Coordinates of C-alpha atoms and ligand atoms in Angstrom, one line a residue:
M1134 CA 46.8 32.0 -27.9
K1135 CA 44.0 29.5 -28.9
K1136 CA 40.6 31.2 -29.2
R1137 CA 38.2 30.2 -26.4
D1138 CA 35.4 27.9 -27.6
Q1139 CA 31.9 29.4 -27.6
W1140 CA 28.3 28.1 -27.9
S1141 CA 27.3 28.3 -31.5
S1142 CA 24.0 29.9 -30.5
N1143 CA 22.0 31.0 -27.4
F1144 CA 19.7 28.0 -28.1
G1145 CA 22.7 25.7 -27.9
F1146 CA 23.6 27.2 -24.6
L1147 CA 20.1 26.9 -23.3
M1148 CA 20.0 23.2 -24.3
A1149 CA 23.3 22.6 -22.6
A1150 CA 22.4 24.5 -19.4
A1151 CA 18.9 23.0 -19.2
G1152 CA 20.6 19.7 -19.9
S1153 CA 22.8 20.2 -16.9
A1154 CA 19.8 21.1 -14.8
V1155 CA 17.6 18.3 -15.9
G1156 CA 19.1 15.0 -14.7
L1157 CA 18.9 12.3 -12.1
G1158 CA 17.8 15.1 -9.8
N1159 CA 14.6 15.4 -11.7
L1160 CA 13.9 11.9 -12.7
W1161 CA 15.3 9.8 -9.8
K1162 CA 15.4 12.2 -6.8
F1163 CA 12.5 14.6 -7.3
P1164 CA 9.7 12.0 -7.3
Y1165 CA 11.0 10.2 -4.3
V1166 CA 11.7 13.4 -2.3
V1167 CA 8.2 14.5 -3.1
G1168 CA 7.0 11.1 -2.0
I1169 CA 8.6 11.2 1.4
N1170 CA 7.9 14.9 2.0
S1171 CA 4.1 14.9 1.8
G1172 CA 3.6 15.6 -1.9
G1173 CA 1.9 18.9 -2.7
I1174 CA 3.3 20.9 0.2
F1175 CA 6.8 20.1 -0.8
I1176 CA 6.2 21.1 -4.4
L1177 CA 4.8 24.4 -3.2
A1178 CA 7.9 25.1 -1.0
Y1179 CA 10.1 24.0 -3.9
I1180 CA 8.5 26.4 -6.4
I1181 CA 8.8 29.3 -4.0
L1182 CA 12.5 28.6 -3.3
L1183 CA 13.1 28.0 -7.0
I1184 CA 11.9 31.6 -7.7
L1185 CA 13.4 33.4 -4.7
L1186 CA 16.6 31.5 -4.3
G1187 CA 17.3 29.5 -7.5
T1188 CA 16.8 32.2 -10.1
P1189 CA 18.9 35.0 -8.6
I1190 CA 21.8 32.6 -7.9
L1191 CA 21.5 31.2 -11.4
M1192 CA 21.7 34.7 -12.8
S1193 CA 24.6 35.6 -10.6
E1194 CA 26.6 32.6 -11.7
M1195 CA 25.9 33.1 -15.4
S1196 CA 26.9 36.8 -15.2
I1197 CA 30.2 36.0 -13.4
G1198 CA 31.1 33.4 -16.1
R1199 CA 30.3 35.6 -19.0
N1200 CA 32.0 38.7 -17.5
T1201 CA 35.3 36.9 -16.7
R1202 CA 35.3 34.3 -19.5
L1203 CA 37.1 32.0 -17.1
N1204 CA 36.7 28.7 -15.3
A1205 CA 35.0 28.8 -11.9
I1206 CA 38.1 29.2 -9.7
D1207 CA 39.9 31.9 -11.9
A1208 CA 36.6 33.7 -12.5
C1209 CA 35.9 34.2 -8.7
N1210 CA 39.6 35.1 -8.2
K1211 CA 39.4 37.7 -11.0
L1212 CA 36.4 39.4 -9.4
K1213 CA 38.3 39.6 -6.1
T1214 CA 41.7 38.2 -5.4
G1215 CA 41.5 35.5 -2.8
W1216 CA 38.0 34.6 -3.6
G1217 CA 39.0 31.7 -5.9
F1218 CA 38.0 29.4 -3.1
V1219 CA 34.3 29.9 -4.0
G1220 CA 35.0 28.4 -7.5
G1221 CA 37.3 25.9 -5.8
L1222 CA 34.3 24.7 -3.7
G1223 CA 32.5 24.2 -7.0
V1224 CA 35.2 22.2 -8.5
L1225 CA 35.5 20.0 -5.4
G1226 CA 31.7 19.7 -5.3
A1227 CA 31.5 18.7 -9.0
F1228 CA 34.1 16.0 -8.5
T1229 CA 32.2 14.7 -5.4
I1230 CA 28.9 14.5 -7.3
L1231 CA 30.5 12.8 -10.3
C1232 CA 31.9 10.0 -8.1
Y1233 CA 28.4 8.8 -7.2
Y1234 CA 26.4 10.3 -10.1
S1235 CA 28.4 8.1 -12.6
V1236 CA 27.6 5.0 -10.5
I1237 CA 23.9 5.7 -10.7
G1238 CA 24.3 6.5 -14.4
G1239 CA 25.8 3.0 -14.6
W1240 CA 22.7 1.5 -12.9
V1241 CA 20.5 3.2 -15.4
L1242 CA 22.5 1.8 -18.3
K1243 CA 22.3 -1.7 -16.7
Y1244 CA 18.5 -1.4 -16.5
L1245 CA 18.2 -0.2 -20.0
F1246 CA 20.1 -3.2 -21.3
K1247 CA 18.2 -5.6 -19.0
Y1248 CA 14.9 -4.4 -20.6
I1249 CA 16.4 -4.6 -24.1
V1250 CA 17.3 -8.3 -23.6
S1251 CA 14.5 -9.5 -21.3
P1252 CA 10.8 -8.8 -21.1
S1253 CA 10.7 -7.9 -17.4
I1254 CA 12.5 -7.9 -14.1
D1255 CA 11.3 -10.5 -11.6
N1256 CA 11.2 -9.5 -7.9
P1257 CA 12.6 -6.0 -8.6
S1258 CA 13.6 -5.2 -5.0
E1259 CA 15.8 -8.3 -4.7
Y1260 CA 17.1 -7.8 -8.2
F1261 CA 18.2 -4.2 -7.4
K1262 CA 19.8 -5.2 -4.1
N1263 CA 21.7 -8.1 -5.6
F1264 CA 22.9 -6.0 -8.5
S1265 CA 23.9 -2.8 -6.7
E1266 CA 25.7 -4.7 -3.9
S1267 CA 27.6 -7.0 -6.2
I1268 CA 31.3 -6.4 -6.9
V1269 CA 31.9 -6.5 -10.7
E1270 CA 28.8 -5.6 -12.6
P1271 CA 27.9 -2.1 -11.2
V1272 CA 31.6 -1.1 -11.5
I1273 CA 31.7 -2.1 -15.2
W1274 CA 28.5 -0.1 -15.9
H1275 CA 29.9 2.9 -14.0
I1276 CA 33.1 2.8 -16.1
I1277 CA 31.1 2.6 -19.3
F1278 CA 28.9 5.5 -18.3
A1279 CA 31.9 7.6 -17.3
I1280 CA 33.8 6.9 -20.6
I1281 CA 30.7 7.9 -22.6
C1282 CA 30.6 11.3 -20.8
I1283 CA 34.3 11.9 -20.9
T1284 CA 34.4 11.2 -24.6
I1285 CA 31.7 13.8 -25.2
V1286 CA 33.5 16.5 -23.1
I1287 CA 36.8 15.8 -24.9
K1288 CA 35.0 16.9 -28.2
G1289 CA 34.6 20.4 -26.7
I1290 CA 31.9 22.9 -26.2
S1291 CA 30.2 23.4 -29.5
G1292 CA 31.3 20.1 -31.0
G1293 CA 30.6 17.9 -28.0
I1294 CA 28.5 19.2 -25.1
E1295 CA 26.2 21.4 -27.2
K1296 CA 25.7 18.9 -30.0
I1297 CA 24.7 16.1 -27.6
S1298 CA 22.5 18.4 -25.5
K1299 CA 20.6 19.6 -28.6
I1300 CA 19.7 16.0 -29.5
F1301 CA 19.2 14.5 -26.1
L1302 CA 17.2 17.2 -24.4
P1303 CA 14.3 17.4 -26.9
L1304 CA 14.2 13.6 -27.1
L1305 CA 14.0 13.4 -23.4
A1306 CA 11.1 15.9 -23.3
I1307 CA 9.2 13.8 -25.9
F1308 CA 9.8 10.5 -24.1
I1309 CA 8.7 11.8 -20.8
I1310 CA 5.4 13.0 -22.3
V1311 CA 4.9 9.7 -23.9
I1312 CA 5.4 7.8 -20.6
S1313 CA 3.2 10.3 -18.7
I1314 CA 0.3 9.9 -21.1
N1315 CA 0.5 6.1 -20.7
V1316 CA 0.6 6.3 -16.9
L1317 CA -2.3 8.7 -16.7
R1318 CA -4.5 6.1 -18.4
L1319 CA -4.0 3.7 -15.5
P1320 CA -6.9 3.2 -13.0
N1321 CA -6.6 5.3 -9.8
A1322 CA -4.0 7.5 -11.5
L1323 CA -5.9 10.6 -10.4
N1324 CA -5.1 9.9 -6.7
G1325 CA -1.4 10.0 -7.6
L1326 CA -1.8 13.3 -9.4
K1327 CA -3.7 14.7 -6.4
F1328 CA -1.0 13.6 -4.0
F1329 CA 1.6 15.9 -5.5
L1330 CA -0.5 18.6 -7.1
I1331 CA -2.7 19.5 -4.1
P1332 CA -0.9 20.6 -0.9
N1333 CA -2.4 19.0 2.1
L1334 CA -1.8 21.2 5.2
S1335 CA -2.8 18.5 7.6
D1336 CA 0.6 16.9 6.9
I1337 CA 2.3 19.6 8.8
N1338 CA 2.2 19.1 12.6
S1339 CA 5.1 21.2 13.9
V1340 CA 7.6 23.9 13.0
S1341 CA 10.2 21.2 12.6
D1342 CA 8.1 19.7 9.8
I1343 CA 8.2 23.0 8.0
F1344 CA 12.0 23.3 8.3
S1345 CA 12.4 19.7 7.2
I1346 CA 10.4 20.4 4.1
L1347 CA 12.3 23.7 3.5
L1348 CA 15.6 21.9 3.9
H1349 CA 14.7 19.2 1.4
A1350 CA 13.3 21.8 -1.0
M1351 CA 16.4 24.0 -0.8
G1352 CA 18.7 21.0 -1.3
Q1353 CA 16.6 20.0 -4.3
V1354 CA 16.6 23.5 -5.8
F1355 CA 20.4 23.7 -5.6
F1356 CA 20.9 20.2 -6.9
S1357 CA 18.4 20.4 -9.7
L1358 CA 19.5 23.8 -11.0
S1359 CA 23.2 22.7 -10.7
L1360 CA 23.9 25.7 -8.4
G1361 CA 26.8 26.5 -6.2
M1362 CA 29.0 24.1 -8.2
G1363 CA 30.4 26.6 -10.8
T1364 CA 28.5 24.9 -13.6
L1365 CA 26.7 28.0 -14.7
I1366 CA 29.9 30.1 -14.2
T1367 CA 31.7 27.7 -16.5
Y1368 CA 28.9 27.4 -19.1
G1369 CA 28.3 31.2 -18.9
S1370 CA 32.0 31.7 -19.7
Y1371 CA 31.4 30.4 -23.2
L1372 CA 28.3 32.6 -23.8
G1373 CA 28.3 35.4 -26.3
R1374 CA 27.4 39.0 -25.3
N1375 CA 24.3 38.9 -27.6
S1376 CA 22.6 36.5 -25.2
N1377 CA 20.0 37.7 -22.7
I1378 CA 21.1 36.3 -19.3
Q1379 CA 17.9 37.4 -17.5
K1380 CA 15.7 35.6 -20.0
N1381 CA 17.9 32.6 -19.9
S1382 CA 17.6 32.5 -16.1
L1383 CA 13.8 32.2 -16.5
Y1384 CA 13.8 29.5 -19.2
I1385 CA 16.2 27.2 -17.4
P1386 CA 14.3 26.8 -14.1
L1387 CA 11.0 26.8 -15.9
F1388 CA 12.1 23.9 -18.1
D1389 CA 13.6 22.1 -15.2
L1390 CA 10.4 22.5 -13.2
I1391 CA 8.2 21.2 -16.0
I1392 CA 10.4 18.1 -16.4
A1393 CA 10.4 17.5 -12.7
L1394 CA 6.6 17.7 -12.6
L1395 CA 6.4 15.4 -15.6
A1396 CA 8.7 13.0 -13.8
C1397 CA 6.2 13.0 -10.9
T1398 CA 3.3 12.5 -13.4
A1399 CA 5.2 9.6 -15.0
I1400 CA 6.0 7.9 -11.7
L1401 CA 3.7 8.7 -8.8
P1402 CA 0.3 8.0 -10.4
A1403 CA 1.7 4.6 -11.4
V1404 CA 2.8 3.9 -7.9
F1405 CA -0.7 4.7 -6.7
A1406 CA -2.4 2.7 -9.4
F1407 CA -0.6 -0.4 -8.2
D1408 CA -1.1 0.3 -4.6
L1409 CA 2.6 0.8 -3.9
E1410 CA 4.2 3.1 -1.4
P1411 CA 5.2 6.6 -2.7
T1412 CA 7.5 6.9 0.3
A1413 CA 9.8 4.1 -1.0
G1414 CA 12.7 6.6 -1.0
S1415 CA 15.8 6.4 -3.3
G1416 CA 14.8 2.9 -4.5
L1417 CA 11.6 4.2 -6.2
L1418 CA 13.2 4.3 -9.6
F1419 CA 14.9 0.9 -9.5
N1420 CA 12.7 -1.1 -7.0
T1421 CA 9.2 0.2 -7.6
L1422 CA 9.0 1.2 -11.2
P1423 CA 10.1 -2.1 -12.7
Y1424 CA 7.1 -3.6 -10.9
V1425 CA 4.9 -0.9 -12.5
F1426 CA 6.2 -1.6 -16.0
D1427 CA 5.7 -5.3 -15.4
H1428 CA 2.0 -4.7 -15.0
M1429 CA 1.5 -2.3 -17.9
K1430 CA 0.6 -3.0 -21.4
Y1431 CA 3.7 -2.6 -23.6
G1432 CA 5.6 -2.4 -20.3
K1433 CA 8.9 -3.6 -21.7
Y1434 CA 8.9 -0.9 -24.4
L1435 CA 7.9 1.8 -22.0
A1436 CA 10.6 0.7 -19.7
I1437 CA 13.2 0.9 -22.5
I1438 CA 12.0 4.4 -23.4
F1439 CA 12.0 5.4 -19.7
F1440 CA 15.5 4.3 -18.9
L1441 CA 16.8 5.7 -22.2
L1442 CA 15.4 9.1 -21.1
V1443 CA 16.9 8.8 -17.7
F1444 CA 20.2 7.9 -19.4
F1445 CA 20.0 11.0 -21.7
A1446 CA 19.3 13.2 -18.7
A1447 CA 22.1 11.8 -16.6
V1448 CA 24.6 12.2 -19.5
T1449 CA 23.8 15.9 -20.1
S1450 CA 24.3 16.6 -16.4
A1451 CA 27.4 14.6 -15.9
I1452 CA 29.1 16.3 -18.8
S1453 CA 28.5 19.7 -17.2
L1454 CA 30.2 18.5 -14.0
I1455 CA 33.2 17.2 -16.0
E1456 CA 33.4 20.5 -17.8
V1457 CA 33.6 22.4 -14.5
I1458 CA 36.7 20.4 -13.5
S1459 CA 38.5 20.2 -16.8
S1460 CA 38.0 23.9 -17.7
Y1461 CA 40.1 24.8 -14.7
F1462 CA 43.0 22.6 -15.9
I1463 CA 42.6 23.8 -19.4
D1464 CA 42.6 27.6 -18.5
N1465 CA 44.9 27.6 -15.5
K1466 CA 47.3 24.7 -16.0
K1467 CA 47.2 25.0 -19.8
W1468 CA 46.5 21.3 -20.2
S1469 CA 45.0 20.1 -23.4
R1470 CA 41.3 19.3 -23.3
K1471 CA 42.0 15.6 -23.8
K1472 CA 44.5 15.5 -20.9
A1473 CA 42.2 17.5 -18.6
C1474 CA 39.2 15.3 -19.2
T1475 CA 41.1 12.1 -19.0
I1476 CA 42.8 12.8 -15.8
S1477 CA 39.7 14.1 -14.0
G1478 CA 37.9 11.1 -15.5
I1479 CA 40.3 8.7 -14.0
G1480 CA 40.0 10.4 -10.7
F1481 CA 36.2 10.1 -10.4
I1482 CA 36.1 6.6 -11.9
L1483 CA 38.5 5.4 -9.2
I1484 CA 36.6 7.0 -6.3
G1485 CA 33.3 5.9 -7.9
I1486 CA 34.5 2.3 -7.9
I1487 CA 35.1 2.5 -4.1
A1488 CA 31.7 4.3 -3.7
S1489 CA 30.0 1.5 -5.6
L1490 CA 31.7 -1.2 -3.5
S1491 CA 30.8 0.7 -0.3
L1492 CA 27.2 -0.4 -1.0
G1493 CA 28.2 -4.1 -0.7
T1494 CA 31.6 -5.6 0.1
L1495 CA 33.0 -2.4 1.7
N1496 CA 29.9 -1.4 3.6
N1497 CA 31.7 -1.9 7.0
I1498 CA 33.9 1.1 6.2
T1499 CA 31.8 4.1 7.3
I1500 CA 32.3 7.8 7.8
F1501 CA 30.2 9.1 10.8
G1502 CA 28.1 6.1 10.4
H1503 CA 27.5 6.5 6.6
T1504 CA 28.8 4.5 3.7
L1505 CA 31.2 6.3 1.3
F1506 CA 28.4 6.4 -1.2
D1507 CA 26.0 8.2 1.2
S1508 CA 28.9 10.4 2.5
L1509 CA 29.6 11.7 -1.0
I1510 CA 25.9 12.6 -1.4
I1511 CA 25.8 14.4 2.0
L1512 CA 29.0 16.2 1.4
S1513 CA 27.9 17.6 -2.0
D1514 CA 24.2 18.2 -1.4
K1515 CA 24.1 19.3 2.2
I1516 CA 27.5 21.0 2.7
I1517 CA 29.3 22.1 -0.5
M1518 CA 26.3 23.3 -2.5
P1519 CA 24.6 25.6 0.1
I1520 CA 28.0 27.0 1.2
G1521 CA 29.0 27.6 -2.5
G1522 CA 25.6 29.3 -3.1
F1523 CA 26.0 31.4 0.0
F1524 CA 29.4 32.7 -1.0
I1525 CA 28.3 33.4 -4.6
C1526 CA 25.6 35.7 -3.1
I1527 CA 28.2 37.4 -0.9
L1528 CA 30.7 37.7 -3.8
V1529 CA 28.1 39.2 -6.2
G1530 CA 26.1 41.2 -3.6
Y1531 CA 28.9 42.8 -1.6
I1532 CA 32.1 42.5 -3.4
W1533 CA 31.6 42.6 -7.2
K1534 CA 28.3 44.5 -6.5
T1535 CA 25.0 43.9 -8.1
K1536 CA 25.3 47.0 -10.2
N1537 CA 28.2 45.4 -12.1
M1538 CA 26.2 42.3 -12.5
Y1539 CA 23.3 44.2 -14.1
D1540 CA 25.8 45.9 -16.5
E1541 CA 27.0 42.5 -17.5
M1542 CA 23.5 41.2 -17.9
S1543 CA 22.4 44.1 -20.0
S1544 CA 25.3 43.5 -22.5
G1545 CA 26.2 47.1 -22.6
G1546 CA 22.6 48.4 -22.7
L1547 CA 21.4 45.9 -25.3
F1548 CA 18.8 44.4 -22.9
K1549 CA 16.6 46.0 -20.3
I1550 CA 17.0 44.5 -16.8
Y1551 CA 13.7 44.0 -14.8
F1552 CA 13.1 43.8 -11.1
K1553 CA 16.6 45.2 -10.2
K1554 CA 15.6 46.2 -6.6
T1555 CA 13.9 42.9 -5.8
L1556 CA 16.9 41.0 -7.3
T1557 CA 19.3 43.0 -5.2
F1558 CA 17.3 42.3 -2.1
L1559 CA 17.2 38.6 -2.9
I1560 CA 20.9 38.3 -3.6
K1561 CA 22.2 40.5 -0.7
F1562 CA 19.8 39.6 2.0
F1563 CA 17.1 36.9 1.4
A1564 CA 19.2 34.2 -0.2
P1565 CA 22.2 34.3 2.2
A1566 CA 19.9 34.5 5.2
M1567 CA 17.7 31.7 4.0
I1568 CA 20.7 29.5 3.3
I1569 CA 22.1 30.1 6.8
I1570 CA 18.9 29.5 8.6
I1571 CA 18.1 26.3 6.8
F1572 CA 21.7 25.1 7.0
I1573 CA 21.9 25.7 10.8
T1574 CA 18.5 24.1 11.5
S1575 CA 19.6 21.1 9.5
I1576 CA 22.6 20.7 11.8
F1577 CA 20.5 20.8 15.0
Ligands
LIG2717 N1 21.2 19.2 -11.9 C1 21.6 17.8 -12.0 C2 20.4 16.9 -11.8 O1 19.3 17.4 -11.5 O2 20.6 15.7 -11.9 C3 22.8 17.4 -11.1 C4 23.9 18.4 -11.1 C5 24.6 18.7 -12.3 C6 24.2 19.0 -9.9 C7 25.6 19.7 -12.3 C8 25.2 20.0 -9.9 C9 25.9 20.3 -11.0 F1 26.8 21.2 -11.0

């Protein structure tokens, strides 16, 4: 039997896992979700849920992966026959996300090239609307983005995913610091910083405001840390026993949080400096930012750096999603890596094309009143991810048992495990209860 590929080092794993976490969720979504959810209060809720919900689930997924050394479906099935559906939800979720993630990745590429060939974008809102609703161009960029990601995953774990993440992630960190420093020098930038760093309690007027913020914060924690999708199970399955899972589960959320906060620093003060609306929603990156770059010294070059960094982030996340799907076909169906990546790639490229068209020509076809594009986002973020996370907690807490997880985490006594009691409480009670409460309130 062919030897299972492994990360060449723990650092390589960390770059790949942090690369999966840091993505459009940090650079595109986080700033606008902060913008529409009252800034500082949202960040506070986010950090609390990141610690209490995100970290324990991250640890659980990584331990399942390393213990079983299998793809998400077979890993869950190995822990308890019949529980493969938990990993199955992950594979389905990863596929769902890829269908729209790759379309947005394509938009990022388009903006990158637009800035390379022209000095600025006139009338950004109209430009974005015309572009994203057109038939041919967004589809072509989506296919290019998808092919780049598929090619990387075909090259394997250490030779493809790890190599790219080791280059892209440090570059991304440097670029975002460069942009942030430039933005902070703008007039009125301080108000933008205050907006997201200082929680303003007067923004909360009712219990439903609190739940709404918690719901968005939980969704963001899951999405940003790539939880409930089997990503960390899959990446953990290539991890050596000399890696310290508990330490890794601190570094990944910490890095992810720092980049998300830097993304806010790079975007929100600029929005304030030019008197724009932080509540612009999902168009913030494509409608609002070009306007900001247009009014900044060296704006064209900053825009190129910025979209390049968003591109790096999107690639390192998309490849983790492709790996979740392909690893199942490689392990279980014994397909070659090339075949597994190509076939799953063709699948998400095709549905992605329909999703892209659903923003324009096909916008009359709706599911419960939503376009296909929005339906994919709702299905993955609001349904599959929390349900996946919930069942991971049940599987680890009650079926595999946290004791076995700690054995795995300690690598046979090599590492000491801290806060066992608190972690057990969080995995068995707090996280599942929180997910159910927030999930149910979101429905009503
Ligand atoms: N965490 C990625 C982001 O913030 O953009 C998105 C993502 C990747 C979600 C992988 C889920 C996943 F399994």
